[in-house]
Coordinates of C-alpha atoms and ligand atoms in Angstrom, one line a residue:
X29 CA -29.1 -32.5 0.0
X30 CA -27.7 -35.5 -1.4
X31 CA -27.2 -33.8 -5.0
X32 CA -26.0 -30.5 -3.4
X33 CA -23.0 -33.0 -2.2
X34 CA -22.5 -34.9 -5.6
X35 CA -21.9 -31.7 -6.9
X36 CA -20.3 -29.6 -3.6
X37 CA -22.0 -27.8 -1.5
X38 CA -21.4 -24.2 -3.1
X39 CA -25.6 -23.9 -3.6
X40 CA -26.0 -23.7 0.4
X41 CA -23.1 -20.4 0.3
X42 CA -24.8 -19.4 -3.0
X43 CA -28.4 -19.5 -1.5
X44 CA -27.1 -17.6 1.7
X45 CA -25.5 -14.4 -0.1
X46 CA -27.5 -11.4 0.6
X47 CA -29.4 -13.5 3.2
X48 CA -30.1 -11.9 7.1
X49 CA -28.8 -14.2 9.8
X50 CA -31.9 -15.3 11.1
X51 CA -32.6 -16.6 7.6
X52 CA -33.2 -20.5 7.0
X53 CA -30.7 -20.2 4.3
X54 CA -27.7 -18.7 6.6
X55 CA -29.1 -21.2 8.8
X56 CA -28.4 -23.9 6.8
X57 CA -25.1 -22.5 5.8
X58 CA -23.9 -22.3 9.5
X59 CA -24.8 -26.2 10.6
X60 CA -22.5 -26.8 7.1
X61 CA -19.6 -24.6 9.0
X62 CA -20.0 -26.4 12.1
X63 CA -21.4 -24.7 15.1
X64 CA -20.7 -22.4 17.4
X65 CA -18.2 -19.6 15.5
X66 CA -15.3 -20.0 17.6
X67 CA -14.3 -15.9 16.9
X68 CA -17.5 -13.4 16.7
X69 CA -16.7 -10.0 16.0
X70 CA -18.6 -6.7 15.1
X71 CA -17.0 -3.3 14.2
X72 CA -18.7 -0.3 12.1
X73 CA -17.4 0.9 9.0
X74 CA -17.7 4.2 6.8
X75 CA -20.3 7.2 6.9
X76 CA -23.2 6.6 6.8
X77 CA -22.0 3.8 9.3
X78 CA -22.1 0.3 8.2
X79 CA -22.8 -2.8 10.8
X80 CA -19.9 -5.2 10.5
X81 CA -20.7 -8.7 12.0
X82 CA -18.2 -11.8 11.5
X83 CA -18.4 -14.9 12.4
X84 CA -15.6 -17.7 11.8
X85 CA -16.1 -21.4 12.4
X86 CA -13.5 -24.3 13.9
X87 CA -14.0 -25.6 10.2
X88 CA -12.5 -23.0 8.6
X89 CA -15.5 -21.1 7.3
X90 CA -16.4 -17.5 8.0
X91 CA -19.7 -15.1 7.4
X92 CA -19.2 -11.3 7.0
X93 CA -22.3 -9.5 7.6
X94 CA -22.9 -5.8 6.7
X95 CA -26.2 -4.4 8.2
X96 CA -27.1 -7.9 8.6
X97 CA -27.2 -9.3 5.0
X98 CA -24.5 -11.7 4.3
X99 CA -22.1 -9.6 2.1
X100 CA -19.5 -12.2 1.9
X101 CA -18.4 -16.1 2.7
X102 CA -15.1 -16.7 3.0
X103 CA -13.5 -20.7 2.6
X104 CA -9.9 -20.5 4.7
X105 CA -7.8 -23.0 3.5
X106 CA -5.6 -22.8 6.2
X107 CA -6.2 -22.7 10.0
X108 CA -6.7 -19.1 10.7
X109 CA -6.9 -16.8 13.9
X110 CA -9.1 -19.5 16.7
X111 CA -9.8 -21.8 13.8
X112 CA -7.9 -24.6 14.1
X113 CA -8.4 -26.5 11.1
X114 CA -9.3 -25.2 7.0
X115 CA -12.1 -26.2 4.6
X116 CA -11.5 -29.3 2.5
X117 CA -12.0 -27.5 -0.8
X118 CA -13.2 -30.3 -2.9
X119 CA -16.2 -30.5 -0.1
X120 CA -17.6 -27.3 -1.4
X121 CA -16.4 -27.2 -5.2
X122 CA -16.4 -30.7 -6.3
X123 CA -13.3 -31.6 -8.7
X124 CA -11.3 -28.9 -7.0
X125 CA -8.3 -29.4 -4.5
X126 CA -6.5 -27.5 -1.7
X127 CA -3.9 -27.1 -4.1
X128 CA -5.9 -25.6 -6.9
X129 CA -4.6 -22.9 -9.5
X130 CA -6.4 -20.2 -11.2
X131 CA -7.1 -23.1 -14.2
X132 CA -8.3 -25.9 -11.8
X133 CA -10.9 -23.6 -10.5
X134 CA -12.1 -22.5 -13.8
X135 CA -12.3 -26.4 -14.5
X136 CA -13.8 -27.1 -11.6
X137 CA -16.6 -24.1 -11.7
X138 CA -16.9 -24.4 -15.6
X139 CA -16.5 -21.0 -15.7
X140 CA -13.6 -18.9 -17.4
X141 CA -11.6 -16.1 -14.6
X142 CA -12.9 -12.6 -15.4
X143 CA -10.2 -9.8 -15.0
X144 CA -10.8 -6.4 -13.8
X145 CA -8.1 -3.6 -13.5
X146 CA -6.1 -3.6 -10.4
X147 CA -8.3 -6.4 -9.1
X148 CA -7.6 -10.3 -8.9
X149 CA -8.9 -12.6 -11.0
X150 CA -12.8 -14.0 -10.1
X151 CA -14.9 -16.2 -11.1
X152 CA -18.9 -15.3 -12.1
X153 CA -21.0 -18.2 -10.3
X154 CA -25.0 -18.5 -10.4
X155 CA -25.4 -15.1 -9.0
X156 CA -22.2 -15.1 -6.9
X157 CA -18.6 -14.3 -7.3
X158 CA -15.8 -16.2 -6.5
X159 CA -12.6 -14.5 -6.1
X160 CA -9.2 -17.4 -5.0
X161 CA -6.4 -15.4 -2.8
X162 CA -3.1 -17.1 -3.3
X163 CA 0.4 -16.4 -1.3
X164 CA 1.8 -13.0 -2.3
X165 CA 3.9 -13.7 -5.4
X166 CA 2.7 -16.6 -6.3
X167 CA 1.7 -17.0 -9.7
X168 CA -2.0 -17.5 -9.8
X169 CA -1.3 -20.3 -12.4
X170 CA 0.6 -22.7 -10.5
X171 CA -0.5 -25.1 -7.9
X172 CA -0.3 -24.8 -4.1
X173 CA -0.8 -21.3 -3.6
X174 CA -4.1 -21.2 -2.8
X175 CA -5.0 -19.3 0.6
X176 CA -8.6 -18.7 0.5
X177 CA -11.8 -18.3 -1.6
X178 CA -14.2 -15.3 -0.5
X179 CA -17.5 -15.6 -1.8
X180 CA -19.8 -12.3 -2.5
X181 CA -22.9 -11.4 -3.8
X182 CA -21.2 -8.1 -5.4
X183 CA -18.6 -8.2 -8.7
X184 CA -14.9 -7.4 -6.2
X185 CA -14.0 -5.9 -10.0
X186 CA -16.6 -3.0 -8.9
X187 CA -17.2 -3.2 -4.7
X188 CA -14.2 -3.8 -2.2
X189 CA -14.4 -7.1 -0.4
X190 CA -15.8 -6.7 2.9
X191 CA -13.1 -8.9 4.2
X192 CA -10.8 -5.6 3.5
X193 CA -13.3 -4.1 6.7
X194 CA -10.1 -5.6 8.7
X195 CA -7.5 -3.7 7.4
X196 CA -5.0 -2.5 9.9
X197 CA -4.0 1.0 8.3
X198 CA -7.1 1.9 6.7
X199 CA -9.9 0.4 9.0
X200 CA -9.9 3.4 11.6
X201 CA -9.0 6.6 9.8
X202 CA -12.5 7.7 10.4
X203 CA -13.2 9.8 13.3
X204 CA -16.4 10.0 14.4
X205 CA -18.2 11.8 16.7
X206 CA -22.1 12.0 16.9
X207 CA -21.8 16.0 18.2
X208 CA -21.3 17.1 14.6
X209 CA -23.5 16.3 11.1
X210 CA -23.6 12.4 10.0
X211 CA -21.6 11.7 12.9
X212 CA -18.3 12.7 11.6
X213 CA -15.4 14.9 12.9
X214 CA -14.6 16.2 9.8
X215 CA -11.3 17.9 10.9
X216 CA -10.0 15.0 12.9
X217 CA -11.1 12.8 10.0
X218 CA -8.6 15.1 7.6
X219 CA -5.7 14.9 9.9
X220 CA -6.0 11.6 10.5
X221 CA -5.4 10.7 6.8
X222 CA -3.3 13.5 6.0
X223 CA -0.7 11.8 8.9
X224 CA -1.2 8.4 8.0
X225 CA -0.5 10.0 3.9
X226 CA 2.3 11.9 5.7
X227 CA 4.4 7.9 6.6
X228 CA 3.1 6.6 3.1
X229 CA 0.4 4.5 4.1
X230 CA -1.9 6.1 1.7
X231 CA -1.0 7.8 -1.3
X232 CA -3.5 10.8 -2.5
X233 CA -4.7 11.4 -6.0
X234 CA -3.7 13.5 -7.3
X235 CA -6.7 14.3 -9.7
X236 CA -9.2 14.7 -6.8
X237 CA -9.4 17.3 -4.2
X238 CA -6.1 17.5 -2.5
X239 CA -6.8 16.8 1.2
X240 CA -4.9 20.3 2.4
X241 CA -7.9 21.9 0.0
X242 CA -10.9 19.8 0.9
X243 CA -12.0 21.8 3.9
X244 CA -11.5 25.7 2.2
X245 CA -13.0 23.9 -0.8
X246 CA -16.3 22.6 0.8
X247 CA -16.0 25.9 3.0
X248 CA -16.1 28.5 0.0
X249 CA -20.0 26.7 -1.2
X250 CA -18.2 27.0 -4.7
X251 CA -18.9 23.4 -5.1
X252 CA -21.6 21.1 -4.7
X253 CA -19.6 17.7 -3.6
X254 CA -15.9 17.9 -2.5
X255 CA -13.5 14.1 -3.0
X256 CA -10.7 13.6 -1.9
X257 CA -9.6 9.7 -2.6
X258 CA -6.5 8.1 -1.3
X259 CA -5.1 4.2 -2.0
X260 CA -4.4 1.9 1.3
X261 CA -0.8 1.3 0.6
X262 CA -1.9 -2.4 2.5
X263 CA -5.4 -3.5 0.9
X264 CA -5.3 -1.3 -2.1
X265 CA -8.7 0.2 -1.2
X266 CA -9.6 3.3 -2.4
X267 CA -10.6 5.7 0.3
X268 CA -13.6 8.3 -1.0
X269 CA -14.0 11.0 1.6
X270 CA -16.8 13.5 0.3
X271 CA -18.3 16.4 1.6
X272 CA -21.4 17.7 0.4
X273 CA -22.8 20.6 0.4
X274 CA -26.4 19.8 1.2
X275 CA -26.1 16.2 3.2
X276 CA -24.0 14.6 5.4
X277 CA -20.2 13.3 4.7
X278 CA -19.9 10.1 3.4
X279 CA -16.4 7.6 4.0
X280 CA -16.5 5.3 2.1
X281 CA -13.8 2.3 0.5
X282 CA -14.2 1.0 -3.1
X283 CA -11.9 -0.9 -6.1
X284 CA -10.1 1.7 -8.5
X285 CA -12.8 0.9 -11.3
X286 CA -15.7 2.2 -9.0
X287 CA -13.7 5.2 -7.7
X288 CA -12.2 6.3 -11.1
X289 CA -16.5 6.1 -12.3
X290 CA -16.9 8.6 -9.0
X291 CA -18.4 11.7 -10.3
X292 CA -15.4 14.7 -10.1
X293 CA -16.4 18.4 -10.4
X294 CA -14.4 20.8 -11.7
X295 CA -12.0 23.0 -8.9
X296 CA -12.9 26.7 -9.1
X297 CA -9.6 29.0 -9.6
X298 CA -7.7 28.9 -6.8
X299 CA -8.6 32.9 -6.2
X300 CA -11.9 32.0 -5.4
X301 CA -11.3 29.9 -2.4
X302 CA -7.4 29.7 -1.4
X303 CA -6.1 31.7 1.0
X304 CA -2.9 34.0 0.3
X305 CA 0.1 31.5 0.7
X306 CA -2.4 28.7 -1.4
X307 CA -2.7 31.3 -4.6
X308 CA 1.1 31.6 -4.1
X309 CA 1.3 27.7 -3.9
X310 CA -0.7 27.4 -7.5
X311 CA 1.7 30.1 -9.5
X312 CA 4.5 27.6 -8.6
X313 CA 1.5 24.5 -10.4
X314 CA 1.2 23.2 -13.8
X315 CA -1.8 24.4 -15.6
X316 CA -3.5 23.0 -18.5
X317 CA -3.4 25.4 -21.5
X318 CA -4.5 23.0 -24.7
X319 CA -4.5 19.3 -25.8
X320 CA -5.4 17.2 -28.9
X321 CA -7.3 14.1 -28.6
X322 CA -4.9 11.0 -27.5
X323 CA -2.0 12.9 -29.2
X324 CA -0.2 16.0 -26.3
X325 CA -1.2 18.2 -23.7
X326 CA 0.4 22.0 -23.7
X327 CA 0.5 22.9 -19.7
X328 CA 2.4 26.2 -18.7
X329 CA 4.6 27.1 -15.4
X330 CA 5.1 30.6 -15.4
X331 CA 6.5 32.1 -18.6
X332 CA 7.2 28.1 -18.9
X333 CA 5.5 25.7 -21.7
X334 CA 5.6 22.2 -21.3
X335 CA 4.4 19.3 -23.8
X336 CA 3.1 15.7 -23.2
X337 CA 3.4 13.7 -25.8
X338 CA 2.1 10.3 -26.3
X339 CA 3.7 7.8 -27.9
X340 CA 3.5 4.0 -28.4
X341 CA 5.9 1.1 -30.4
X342 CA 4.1 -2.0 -31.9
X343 CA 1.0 -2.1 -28.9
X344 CA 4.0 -3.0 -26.1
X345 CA 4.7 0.5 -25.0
X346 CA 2.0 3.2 -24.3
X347 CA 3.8 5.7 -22.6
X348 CA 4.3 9.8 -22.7
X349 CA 7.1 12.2 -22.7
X350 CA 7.5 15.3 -21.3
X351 CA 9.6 18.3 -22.2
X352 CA 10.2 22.0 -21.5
X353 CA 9.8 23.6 -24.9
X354 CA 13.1 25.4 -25.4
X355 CA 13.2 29.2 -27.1
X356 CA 12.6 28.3 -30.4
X357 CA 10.1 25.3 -30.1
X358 CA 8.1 28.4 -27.9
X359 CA 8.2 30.8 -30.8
X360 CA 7.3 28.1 -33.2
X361 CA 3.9 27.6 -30.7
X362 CA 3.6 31.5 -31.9
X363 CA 3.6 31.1 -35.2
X364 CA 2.7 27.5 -35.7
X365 CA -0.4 27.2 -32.9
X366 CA -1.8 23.9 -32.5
X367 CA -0.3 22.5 -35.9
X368 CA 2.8 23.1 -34.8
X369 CA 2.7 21.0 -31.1
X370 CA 0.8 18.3 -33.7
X371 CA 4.1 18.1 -35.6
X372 CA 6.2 18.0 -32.9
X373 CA 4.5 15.7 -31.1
X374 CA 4.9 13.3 -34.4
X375 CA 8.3 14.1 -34.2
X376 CA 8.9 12.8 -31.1
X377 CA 6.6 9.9 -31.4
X378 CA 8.8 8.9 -34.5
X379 CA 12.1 9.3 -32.2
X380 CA 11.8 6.6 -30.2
X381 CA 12.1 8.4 -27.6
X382 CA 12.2 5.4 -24.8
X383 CA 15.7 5.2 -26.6
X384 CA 18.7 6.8 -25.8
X385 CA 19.2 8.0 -29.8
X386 CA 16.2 9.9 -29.8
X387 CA 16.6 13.7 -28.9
X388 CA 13.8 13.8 -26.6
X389 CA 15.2 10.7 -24.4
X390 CA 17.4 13.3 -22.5
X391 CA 15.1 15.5 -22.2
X392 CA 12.0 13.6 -21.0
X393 CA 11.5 15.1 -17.7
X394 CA 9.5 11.9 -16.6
X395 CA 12.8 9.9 -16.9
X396 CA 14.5 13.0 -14.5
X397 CA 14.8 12.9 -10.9
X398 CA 11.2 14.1 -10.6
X399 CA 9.8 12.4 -12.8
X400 CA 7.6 10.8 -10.2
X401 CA 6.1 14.6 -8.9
X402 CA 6.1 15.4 -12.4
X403 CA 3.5 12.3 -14.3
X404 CA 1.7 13.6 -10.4
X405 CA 1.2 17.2 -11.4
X406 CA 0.4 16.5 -14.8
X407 CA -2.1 14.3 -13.9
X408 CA -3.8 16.8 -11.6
X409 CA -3.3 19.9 -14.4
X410 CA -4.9 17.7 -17.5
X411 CA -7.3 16.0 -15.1
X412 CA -10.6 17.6 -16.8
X413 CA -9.6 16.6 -20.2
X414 CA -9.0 13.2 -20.2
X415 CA -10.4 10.4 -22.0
X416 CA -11.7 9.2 -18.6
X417 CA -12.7 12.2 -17.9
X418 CA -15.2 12.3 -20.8
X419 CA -16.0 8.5 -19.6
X420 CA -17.4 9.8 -16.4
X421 CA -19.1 12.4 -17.7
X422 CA -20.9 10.3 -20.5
X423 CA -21.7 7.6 -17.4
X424 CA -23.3 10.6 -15.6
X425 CA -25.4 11.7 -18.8
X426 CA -26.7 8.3 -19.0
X427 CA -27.8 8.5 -16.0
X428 CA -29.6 11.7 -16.0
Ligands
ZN24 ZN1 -6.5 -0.8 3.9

């Protein structure tokens, strides 16, 4: 014990990760904290249900448990809810401080951060993971900011920290109800998030299953699995609600880099499964018609074409632009084919067109008033035929 202190006593969290409760290392762990918990608390979570159990100690220490295995330790620096006092970092990580930045830690640990899209920084520990939560807007690299450090047995680039389970908006969207198949209301469950998307606590995306389509989807048998996924507006969670064809619904909450990896299957024509005013609904849609590789998309409206073209300027701007082809840029597409939208989108690559000088500025219907439902449907239109979708779809081969 006496080395475990020399050097902090991060081994006796390290040892406890994955651990049940009843374990000799949780044990150990919980005389550390200081006993008793002075807040005990235990919820359920997702489909199939999850066993929340929390326990927070006077000391300022806290142990998440999901189906009894420790799935997280969290070190509050600050007195939080009955805890009165927080952890004296420097106990636990030796040559750190309460007022550590992002670069003391790494000092500290001996370890460099690890970034993962949309994700904080973390560190990657003997076996564990060490993720720092500092004031909102802070920057990460200055001292004084530091709030907490939750420690998991799981990367929190790939699997949303348990300590999320808490989440005001998104903790109780799921309705459940044990007279119906894995114990979910499915119907409830869908109006419940389709009210709470409604006030802009979650925002839908808008390549997965809408939500107004996920029940005549999964109804029509067309598809094996049906997804919707929506984004917390509060924890940035991803919500995956899935209905499957031949098991139970699953709810579940994960980072953006495990839900983009989610397998997606194609959506059958809308014929095939919408009802009347939906068919109508999808005349009025986007659709994809053609694209080349990291260069345009070609998506129609009607008698309407539209082009996406990428461009970029010296690896600081990676953006597209979108236009309605006019009269004779559509009988060019007649003549020309793909060649021609390859030109054009050269053409307006070459423009500059995220400057005012460049033809295609005033017409780049992203930069419009609806710019924002237009980068939405385009999304959803193209959303087969994207480089991440042939990501996922490699993934899935591999692991066939
Ligand atoms: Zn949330």
């Amino acid at each position: 014990m006496k080395r475990r202190r020399r050097h902090g006593w991060l081994p006796v969290i390290l040892n406890a990760l994955g651990q049940p409760e009843t374990s000799t290392a949780v044990g150990e762990l919980v005389d550390a904290f200081e006993l008793p918990p002075v807040e005990i608390w235990e919820k359920t979570a997702g489909a199939p249900v999850r066993q929340v159990r929390r326990l927070l100690f006077d000391s300022g220490g806290e142990i998440v448990l999901h189906n009894d295995a420790v799935a997280a330790v969290l070190l509050h620096l600050l007195p939080t809810g009955n805890a009165t006092r927080g952890v004296h970092l420097a106990h636990w990580i030796a040559g750190s401080r309460n007022d550590a930045s992002l670069d003391d830690l790494a000092k500290a640990l001996r370890s460099p951060a690890r970034t993962a899209p949309e994700a904080m920084p973390y560190f990657s520990v003997d076996g564990g993971y060490l993720q720092p939560t500092f004031k909102p807007g802070h920057p990460w690299r200055k001292k004084g900011g530091l709030l907490r450090v939750t420690i998991t047995p799981t990367n929190p680039g790939r699997t949303a920290l348990p300590k999320d389970d808490d989440c005001p908006t998104c903790r109780r969207l799921l309705v459940r109800n044990d007279d119906f198949r894995g114990g979910v209301d499915v119907d409830a469950t869908i109006r419940e998030l389709t009210s709470n998307q409604a006030v802009g606590l979650l925002t839908e995306d808008a390549t997965r299953v809408r939500l107004a389509d996920l029940r005549p989807l999964y109804d029509s048998g067309l598809m094996e699995r049906v997804e919707s996924q929506l984004t917390c507006k509060s924890c940035k969670r991803i919500i995956c609600f899935t209905l499957a064809r031949d098991s139970a619904p699953t709810f579940d909450y994960y980072t953006w880099s495990a839900a983009v990896m989610r397998p997606r299957d194609p959506i059958p024509p809308v014929e095939q499964w919408g009802d009347a005013a939906r068919i109508v609904q999808a005349e009025d849609e986007l659709h994809y018609v053609d694209h080349a590789r990291s260069g345009w998309f070609l998506l129609s409206r009607r008698a309407d074409l539209y082009l996406d073209a990428r461009y970029s300027y010296s690896g600081i701007i990676d953006d597209s632009v979108l236009i309605r082809l006019d009269e004779s840029e559509c009988e060019a597409y007649r003549t020309g084919g793909r060649d021609y939208l390859s030109d054009l989108a050269m053409r307006m690559h070459n423009s500059s067109p995220f400057q005012e000088k460049s033809p295609y500025y005033a017409r780049d219907l992203y930069r419009g008033p609806d710019g924002t439902r237009y980068r939405r449907e385009v999304s959803a239109a193209v959303a087969d035929h994207t480089w991440m979708a042939e990501r996922r779809r490699n993934a899935a081969d591999r692991q066939r």
